Short mmCIF file of C-alpha atoms in Angstrom, two decimals:
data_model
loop_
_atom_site.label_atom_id
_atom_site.label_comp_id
_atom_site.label_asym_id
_atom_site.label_seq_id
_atom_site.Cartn_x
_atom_site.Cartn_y
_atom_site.Cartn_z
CA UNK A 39 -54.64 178.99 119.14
CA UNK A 40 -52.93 176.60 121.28
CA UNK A 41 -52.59 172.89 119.87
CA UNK A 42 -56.16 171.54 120.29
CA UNK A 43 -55.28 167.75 119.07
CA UNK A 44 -53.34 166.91 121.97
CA UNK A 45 -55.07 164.29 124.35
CA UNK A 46 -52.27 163.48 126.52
CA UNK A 47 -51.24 164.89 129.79
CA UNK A 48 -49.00 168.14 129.67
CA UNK A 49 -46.15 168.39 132.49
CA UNK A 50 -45.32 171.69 133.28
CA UNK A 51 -42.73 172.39 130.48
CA UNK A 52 -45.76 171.26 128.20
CA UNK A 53 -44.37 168.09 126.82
CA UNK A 54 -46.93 165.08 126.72
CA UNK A 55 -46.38 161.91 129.20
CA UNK A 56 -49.28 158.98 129.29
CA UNK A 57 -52.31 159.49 127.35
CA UNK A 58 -55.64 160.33 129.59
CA UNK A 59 -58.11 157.62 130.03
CA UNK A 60 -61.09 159.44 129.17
CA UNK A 61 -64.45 159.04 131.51
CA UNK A 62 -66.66 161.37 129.14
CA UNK A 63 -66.60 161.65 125.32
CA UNK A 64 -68.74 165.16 124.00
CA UNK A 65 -69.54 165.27 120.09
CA UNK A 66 -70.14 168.75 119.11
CA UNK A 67 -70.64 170.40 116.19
CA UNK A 68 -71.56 173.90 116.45
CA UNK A 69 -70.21 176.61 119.03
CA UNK A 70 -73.05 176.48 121.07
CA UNK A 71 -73.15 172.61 121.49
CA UNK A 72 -69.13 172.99 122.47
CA UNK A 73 -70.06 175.97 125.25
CA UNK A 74 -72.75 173.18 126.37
CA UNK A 75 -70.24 170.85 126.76
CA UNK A 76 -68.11 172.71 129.02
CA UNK A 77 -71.02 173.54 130.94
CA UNK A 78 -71.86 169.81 131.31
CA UNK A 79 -68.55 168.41 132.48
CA UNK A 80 -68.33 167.64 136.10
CA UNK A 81 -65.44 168.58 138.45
CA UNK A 82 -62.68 165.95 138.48
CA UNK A 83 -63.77 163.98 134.92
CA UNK A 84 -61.67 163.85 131.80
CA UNK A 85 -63.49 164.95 129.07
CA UNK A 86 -62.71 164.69 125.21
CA UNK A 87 -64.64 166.99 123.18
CA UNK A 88 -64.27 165.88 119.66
CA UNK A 89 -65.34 168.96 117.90
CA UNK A 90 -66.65 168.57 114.46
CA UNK A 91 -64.49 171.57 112.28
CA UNK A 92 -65.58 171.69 109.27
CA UNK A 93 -69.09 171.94 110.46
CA UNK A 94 -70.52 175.58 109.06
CA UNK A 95 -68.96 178.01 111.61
CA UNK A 96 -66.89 175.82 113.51
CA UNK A 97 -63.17 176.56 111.75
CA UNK A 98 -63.73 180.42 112.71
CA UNK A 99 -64.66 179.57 116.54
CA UNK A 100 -61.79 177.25 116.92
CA UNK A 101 -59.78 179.52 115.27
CA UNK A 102 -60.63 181.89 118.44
CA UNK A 103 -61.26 180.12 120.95
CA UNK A 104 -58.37 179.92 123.14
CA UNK A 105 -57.46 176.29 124.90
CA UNK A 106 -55.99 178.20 128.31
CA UNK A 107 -60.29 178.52 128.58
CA UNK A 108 -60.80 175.03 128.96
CA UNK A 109 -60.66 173.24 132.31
CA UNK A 110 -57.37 171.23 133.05
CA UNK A 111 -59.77 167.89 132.75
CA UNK A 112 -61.12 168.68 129.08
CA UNK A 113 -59.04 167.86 126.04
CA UNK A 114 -60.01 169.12 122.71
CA UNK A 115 -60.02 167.20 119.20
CA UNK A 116 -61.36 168.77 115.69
CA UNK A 117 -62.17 165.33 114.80
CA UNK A 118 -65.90 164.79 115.18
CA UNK A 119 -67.46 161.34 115.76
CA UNK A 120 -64.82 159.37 113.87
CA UNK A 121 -66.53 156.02 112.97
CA UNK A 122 -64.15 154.40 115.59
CA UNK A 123 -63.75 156.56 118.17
CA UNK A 124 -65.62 154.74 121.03
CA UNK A 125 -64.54 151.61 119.95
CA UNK A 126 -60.80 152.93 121.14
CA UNK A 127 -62.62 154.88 124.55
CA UNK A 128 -64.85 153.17 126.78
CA UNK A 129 -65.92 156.28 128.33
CA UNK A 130 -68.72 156.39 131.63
CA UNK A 131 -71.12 159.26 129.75
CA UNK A 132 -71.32 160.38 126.06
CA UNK A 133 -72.61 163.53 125.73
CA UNK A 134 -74.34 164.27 121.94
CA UNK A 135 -74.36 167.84 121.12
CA UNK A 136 -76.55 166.77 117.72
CA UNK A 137 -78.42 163.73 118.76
CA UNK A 138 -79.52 163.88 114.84
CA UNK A 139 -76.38 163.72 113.21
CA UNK A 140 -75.27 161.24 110.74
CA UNK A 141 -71.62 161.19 111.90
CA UNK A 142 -72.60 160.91 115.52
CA UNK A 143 -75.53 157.43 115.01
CA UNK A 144 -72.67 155.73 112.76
CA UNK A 145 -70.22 156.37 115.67
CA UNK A 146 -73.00 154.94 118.49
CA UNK A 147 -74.05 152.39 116.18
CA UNK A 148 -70.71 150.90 115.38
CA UNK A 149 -69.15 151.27 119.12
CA UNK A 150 -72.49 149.34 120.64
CA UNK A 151 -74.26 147.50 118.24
CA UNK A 152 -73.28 144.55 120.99
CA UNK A 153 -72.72 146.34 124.68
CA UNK A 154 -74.29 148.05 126.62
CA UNK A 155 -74.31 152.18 126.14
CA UNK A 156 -73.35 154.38 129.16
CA UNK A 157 -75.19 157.35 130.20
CA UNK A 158 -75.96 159.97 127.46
CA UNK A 159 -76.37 163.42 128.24
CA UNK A 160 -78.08 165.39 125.46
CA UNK A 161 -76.63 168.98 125.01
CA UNK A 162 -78.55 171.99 123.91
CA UNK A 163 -78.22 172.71 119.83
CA UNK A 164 -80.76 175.71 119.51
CA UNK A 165 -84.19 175.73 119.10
CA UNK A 166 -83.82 172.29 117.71
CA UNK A 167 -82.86 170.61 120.98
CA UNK A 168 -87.42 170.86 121.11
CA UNK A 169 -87.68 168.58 118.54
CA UNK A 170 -84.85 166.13 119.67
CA UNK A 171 -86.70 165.83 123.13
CA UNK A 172 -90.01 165.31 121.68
CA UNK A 173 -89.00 162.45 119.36
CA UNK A 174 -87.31 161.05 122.65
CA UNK A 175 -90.06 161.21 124.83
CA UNK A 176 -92.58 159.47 122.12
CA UNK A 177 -92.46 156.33 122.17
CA UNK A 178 -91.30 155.20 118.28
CA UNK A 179 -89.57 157.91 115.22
CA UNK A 180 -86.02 158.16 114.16
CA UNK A 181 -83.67 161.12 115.17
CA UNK A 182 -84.46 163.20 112.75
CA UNK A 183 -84.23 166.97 112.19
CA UNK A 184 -86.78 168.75 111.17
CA UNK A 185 -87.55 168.99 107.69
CA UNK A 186 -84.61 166.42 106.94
CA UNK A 187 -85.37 163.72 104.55
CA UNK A 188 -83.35 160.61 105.38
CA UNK A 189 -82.40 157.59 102.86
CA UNK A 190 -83.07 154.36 103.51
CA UNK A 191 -79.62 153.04 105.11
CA UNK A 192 -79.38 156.55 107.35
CA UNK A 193 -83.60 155.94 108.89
CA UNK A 194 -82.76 152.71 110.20
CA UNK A 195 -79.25 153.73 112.01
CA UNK A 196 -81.63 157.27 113.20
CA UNK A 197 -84.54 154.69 114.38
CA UNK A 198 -82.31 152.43 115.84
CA UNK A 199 -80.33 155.08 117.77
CA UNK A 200 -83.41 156.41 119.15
CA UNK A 201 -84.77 153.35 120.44
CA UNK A 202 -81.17 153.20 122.24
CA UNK A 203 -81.23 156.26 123.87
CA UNK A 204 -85.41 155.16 124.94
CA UNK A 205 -83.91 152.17 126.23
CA UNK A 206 -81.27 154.93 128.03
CA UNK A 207 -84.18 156.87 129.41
CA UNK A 208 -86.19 153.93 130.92
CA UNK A 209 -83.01 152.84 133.18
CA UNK A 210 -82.15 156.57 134.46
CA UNK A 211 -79.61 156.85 131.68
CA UNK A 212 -80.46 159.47 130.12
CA UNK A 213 -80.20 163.07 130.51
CA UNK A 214 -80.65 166.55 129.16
CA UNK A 215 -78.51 169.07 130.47
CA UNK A 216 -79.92 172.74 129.37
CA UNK A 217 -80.16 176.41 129.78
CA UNK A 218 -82.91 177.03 127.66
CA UNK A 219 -86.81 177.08 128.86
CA UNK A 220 -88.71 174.09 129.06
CA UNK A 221 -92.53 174.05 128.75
CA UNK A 222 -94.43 171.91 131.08
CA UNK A 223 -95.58 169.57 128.67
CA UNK A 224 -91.84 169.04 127.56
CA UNK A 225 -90.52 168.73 130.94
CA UNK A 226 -93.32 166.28 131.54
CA UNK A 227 -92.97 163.87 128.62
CA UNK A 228 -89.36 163.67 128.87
CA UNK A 229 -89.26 162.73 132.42
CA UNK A 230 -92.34 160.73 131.90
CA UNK A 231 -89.99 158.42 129.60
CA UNK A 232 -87.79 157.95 132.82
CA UNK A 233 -85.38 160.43 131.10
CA UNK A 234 -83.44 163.74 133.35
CA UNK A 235 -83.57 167.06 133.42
CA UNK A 236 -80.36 169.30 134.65
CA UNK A 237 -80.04 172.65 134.35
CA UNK A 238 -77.41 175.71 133.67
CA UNK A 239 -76.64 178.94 133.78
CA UNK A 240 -73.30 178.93 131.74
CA UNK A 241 -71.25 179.07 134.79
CA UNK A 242 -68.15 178.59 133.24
CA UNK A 243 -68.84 180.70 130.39
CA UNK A 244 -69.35 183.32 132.69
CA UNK A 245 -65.66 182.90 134.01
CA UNK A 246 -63.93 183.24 130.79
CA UNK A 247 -61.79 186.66 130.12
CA UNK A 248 -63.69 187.23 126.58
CA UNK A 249 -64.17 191.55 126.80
CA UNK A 250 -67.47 192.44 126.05
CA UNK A 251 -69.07 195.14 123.94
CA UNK A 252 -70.93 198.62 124.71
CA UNK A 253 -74.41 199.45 125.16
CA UNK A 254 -73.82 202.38 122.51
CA UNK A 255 -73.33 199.83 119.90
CA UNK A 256 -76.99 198.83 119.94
CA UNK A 257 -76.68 195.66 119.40
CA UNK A 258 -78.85 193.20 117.05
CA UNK A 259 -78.38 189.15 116.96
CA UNK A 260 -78.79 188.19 113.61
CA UNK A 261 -81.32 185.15 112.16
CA UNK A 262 -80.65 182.27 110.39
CA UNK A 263 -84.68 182.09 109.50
CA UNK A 264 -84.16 183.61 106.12
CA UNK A 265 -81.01 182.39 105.40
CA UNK A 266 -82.84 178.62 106.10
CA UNK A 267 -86.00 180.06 103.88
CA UNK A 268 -88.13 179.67 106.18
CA UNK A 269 -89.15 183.85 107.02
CA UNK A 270 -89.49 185.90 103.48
CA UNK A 271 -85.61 187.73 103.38
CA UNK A 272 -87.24 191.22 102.16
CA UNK A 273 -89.43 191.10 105.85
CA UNK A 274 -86.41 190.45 107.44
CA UNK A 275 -84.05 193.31 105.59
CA UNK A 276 -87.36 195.51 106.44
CA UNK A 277 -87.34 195.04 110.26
CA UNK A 278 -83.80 195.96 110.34
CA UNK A 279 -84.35 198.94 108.04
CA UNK A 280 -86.99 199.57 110.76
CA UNK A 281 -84.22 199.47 113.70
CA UNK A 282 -81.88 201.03 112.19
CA UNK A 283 -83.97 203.98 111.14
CA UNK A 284 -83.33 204.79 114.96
CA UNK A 285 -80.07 205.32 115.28
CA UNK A 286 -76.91 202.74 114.01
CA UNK A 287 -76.80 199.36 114.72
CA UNK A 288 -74.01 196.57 115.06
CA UNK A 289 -75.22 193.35 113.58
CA UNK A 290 -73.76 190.51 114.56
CA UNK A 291 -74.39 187.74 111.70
CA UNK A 292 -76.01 184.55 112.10
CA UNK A 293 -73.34 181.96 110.98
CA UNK A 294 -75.60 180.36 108.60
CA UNK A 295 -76.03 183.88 106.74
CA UNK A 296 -75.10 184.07 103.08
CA UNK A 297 -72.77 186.82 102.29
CA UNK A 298 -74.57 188.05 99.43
CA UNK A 299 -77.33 189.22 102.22
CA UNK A 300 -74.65 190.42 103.91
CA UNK A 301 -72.63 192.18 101.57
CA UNK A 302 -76.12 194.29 100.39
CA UNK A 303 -76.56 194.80 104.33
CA UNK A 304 -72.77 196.57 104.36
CA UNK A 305 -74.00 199.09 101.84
CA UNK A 306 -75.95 200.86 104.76
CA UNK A 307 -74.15 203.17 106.43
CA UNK A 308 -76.27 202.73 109.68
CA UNK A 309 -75.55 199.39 109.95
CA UNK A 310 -71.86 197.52 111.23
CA UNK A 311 -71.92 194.24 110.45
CA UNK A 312 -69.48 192.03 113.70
CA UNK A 313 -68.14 188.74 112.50
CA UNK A 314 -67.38 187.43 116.05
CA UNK A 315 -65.72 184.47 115.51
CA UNK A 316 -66.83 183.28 118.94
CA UNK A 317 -70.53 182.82 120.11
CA UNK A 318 -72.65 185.62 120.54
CA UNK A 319 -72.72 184.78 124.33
CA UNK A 320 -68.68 185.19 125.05
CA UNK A 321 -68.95 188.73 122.96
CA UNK A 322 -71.68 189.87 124.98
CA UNK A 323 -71.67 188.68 128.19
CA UNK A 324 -70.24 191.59 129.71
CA UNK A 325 -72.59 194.50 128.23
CA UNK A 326 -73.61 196.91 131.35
CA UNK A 327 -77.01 196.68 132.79
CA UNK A 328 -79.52 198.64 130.93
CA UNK A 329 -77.89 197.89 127.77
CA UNK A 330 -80.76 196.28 125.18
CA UNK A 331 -79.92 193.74 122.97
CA UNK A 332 -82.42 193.28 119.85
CA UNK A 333 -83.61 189.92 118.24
CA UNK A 334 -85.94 187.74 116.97
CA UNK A 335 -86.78 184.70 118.59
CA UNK A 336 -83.21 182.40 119.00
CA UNK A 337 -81.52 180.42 121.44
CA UNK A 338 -78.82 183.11 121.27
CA UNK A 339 -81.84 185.84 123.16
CA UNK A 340 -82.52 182.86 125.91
CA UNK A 341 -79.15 182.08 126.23
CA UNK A 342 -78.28 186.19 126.66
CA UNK A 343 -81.14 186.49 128.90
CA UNK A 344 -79.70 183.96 131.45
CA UNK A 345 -75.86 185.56 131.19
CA UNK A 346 -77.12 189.40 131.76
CA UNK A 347 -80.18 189.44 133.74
CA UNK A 348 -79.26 193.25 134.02
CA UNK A 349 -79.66 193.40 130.38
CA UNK A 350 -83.07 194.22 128.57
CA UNK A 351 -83.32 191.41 125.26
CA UNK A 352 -85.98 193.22 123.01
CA UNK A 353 -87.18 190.14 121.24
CA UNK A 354 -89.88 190.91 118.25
CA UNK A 355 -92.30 188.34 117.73
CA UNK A 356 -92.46 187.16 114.19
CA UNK A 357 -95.46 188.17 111.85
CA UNK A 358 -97.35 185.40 110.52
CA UNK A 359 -96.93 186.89 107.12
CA UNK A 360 -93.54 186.91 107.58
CA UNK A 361 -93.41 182.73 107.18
CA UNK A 362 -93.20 181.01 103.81
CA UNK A 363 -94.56 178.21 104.86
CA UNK A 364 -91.69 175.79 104.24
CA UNK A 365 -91.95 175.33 108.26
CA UNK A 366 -94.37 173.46 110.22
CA UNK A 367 -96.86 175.19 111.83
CA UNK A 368 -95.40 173.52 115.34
CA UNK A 369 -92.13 175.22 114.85
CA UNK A 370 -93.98 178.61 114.04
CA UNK A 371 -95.73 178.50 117.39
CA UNK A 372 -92.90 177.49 119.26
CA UNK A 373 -90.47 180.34 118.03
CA UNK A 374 -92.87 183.11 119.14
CA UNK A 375 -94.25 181.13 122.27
CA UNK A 376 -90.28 181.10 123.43
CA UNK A 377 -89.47 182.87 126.72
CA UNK A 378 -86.97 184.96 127.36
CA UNK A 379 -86.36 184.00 130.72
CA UNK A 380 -85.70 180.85 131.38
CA UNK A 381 -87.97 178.48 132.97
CA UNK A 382 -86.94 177.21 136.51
CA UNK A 383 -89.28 174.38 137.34
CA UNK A 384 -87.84 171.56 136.15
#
């Protein structure tokens, strides 16, 4: 991997010269939030993407990801949201792959506790990108993730964040910039608040030289649901016991999957098991049409849907007794209620 820290300007013979005056700043901590990024940044701005790497998952994907992939414009950092980062940059937008992270509110709070914010452009991170919009468009709550429990000290800097970014949304400063569906009643709360919607189709991930994989690996996107505790593990092992039963299967792993699941999982001989490294979307992006991709209900199947339109994604809706209740019933309807295809109205 090429040397991601630099954030000056390379000459030809690849030595640095001046360092870049940055007019976007992305905070990303997962590969999907980073891809997001890249599909946010605008031709002719100089983006920093301060990529949080010791976030689960994130050492292996920067490990792979190659830096010739990213536009001329976009510098990389495995810092995160340093505490004093934007008191050093002054950039024009901030985009916020995690609007609910820690790191990220004590970076916003401590850059403009006294100024004025620039535009914020909210990326998508999962299924959980829902819940960040909804707390957005009400009109009080912290930034909270779902089932997170905050201390004392952390609510105030989440409430007072989110108040920010209202404040954002009321002036036009505010956007979300997404590939994933949006119900109506989403799309009309959030733009209700005065807040914008943009939309993707992972252009530039489309561009990248990442290979592919073959329809006769019949592929299956694993789920962090049990790994979280949320869908009963033996239901899960069952319905892939079920797909496997007709004919072998390459799993590709949820990042958030333990490896003693995975380890039993290796003791079937139907079953492959594909660390990727990279996102699910560079490895299959290039499967031929008619190929069918198997799933439950992710943000990896909408995003997959989008890149291969050719491509059949044979998402199985979860059984209710299949839940263990440690999830709100909201989050229950929403997984099964999500679209493959993505919604086009906004």
């Amino acid at each position: 991997m090429a040397d991601p820290s630099s954030t000056g300007k390379k000459s030809a013979k690849g030595t640095k010269t001046e360092p870049i005056p940055f007019t976007s700043v992305a905070f990303v901590e997962s590969p999907l939030q980073f891809l997001s990024a890249l599909e946010a940044h605008e031709p002719g701005e100089q983006m920093l993407i301060r990529a949080r790497a010791k976030a689960k998952g994130m050492t292996s994907f920067l490990d792979a990801f190659d830096t010739d992939w990213l536009p001329d414009d976009v510098r990389l950092e495995p810092e995160g949201a340093k505490p004093g980062v934007l008191r050093s940059i002054s950039p024009d937008r901030i985009l916020l792959g995690d609007a609910c992270s820690g790191q990220v509110h004590k970076a916003l709070g401590l850059a403009y506790l006294e100024r004025q914010m620039p535009e914020v452009v909210i990326l998508d991170d999962g299924l959980a990108t829902y819940s960040t919009i909804e707390i957005l468009s009400a009109k009080r709550g912290p930034l909270v993730r779902p089932r997170q429990k905050l201390k004392a000290s952390r609510a105030v800097i989440a409430a007072y964040v989110a108040d920010r970014l209202r404040g954002l949304a009321r002036s036009g400063k505010l956007r979300w910039h997404t590939a994933l569906p949006v119900p109506k009643s989403t799309r009309k709360s959030f733009l209700k608040s005065g807040a914008e919607i943009t939309r993707h189709r992972f252009e530039h991930l489309q561009t990248l030289p990442t290979g592919g994989s073959h329809p006769r690996d019949n592929p299956v996107i694993g789920s962090a649901l049990a790994a979280d505790g949320l869908i009963d593990v033996r239901a899960y092992r069952s319905w892939l016991d079920d797909l496997a039963s007709e004919g072998p299967i390459t799993y590709y792993p949820h990042r958030r999957e333990t490896e003693e699941f995975l380890n039993e999982l290796r003791k079937d001989t139907r079953v492959k098991i594909k660390h990727v490294g990279l996102p699910i979307e560079l490895r299959l992006i290039n499967l031929p049409p008619n190929s069918i991709i198997r799933s439950l209900p992710s943000t990896a199947a909408v995003s997959l849907a989008t890149l291969n339109p050719d491509v059949t994604i044979d998402v199985t809706e979860i059984p209710a007794q299949w839940w263990t209740g440690a999830s709100a019933d909201s989050l229950r309807k929403s997984l099964n209620a999500q679209m493959v295809k993505a919604d086009v109205d906004s």
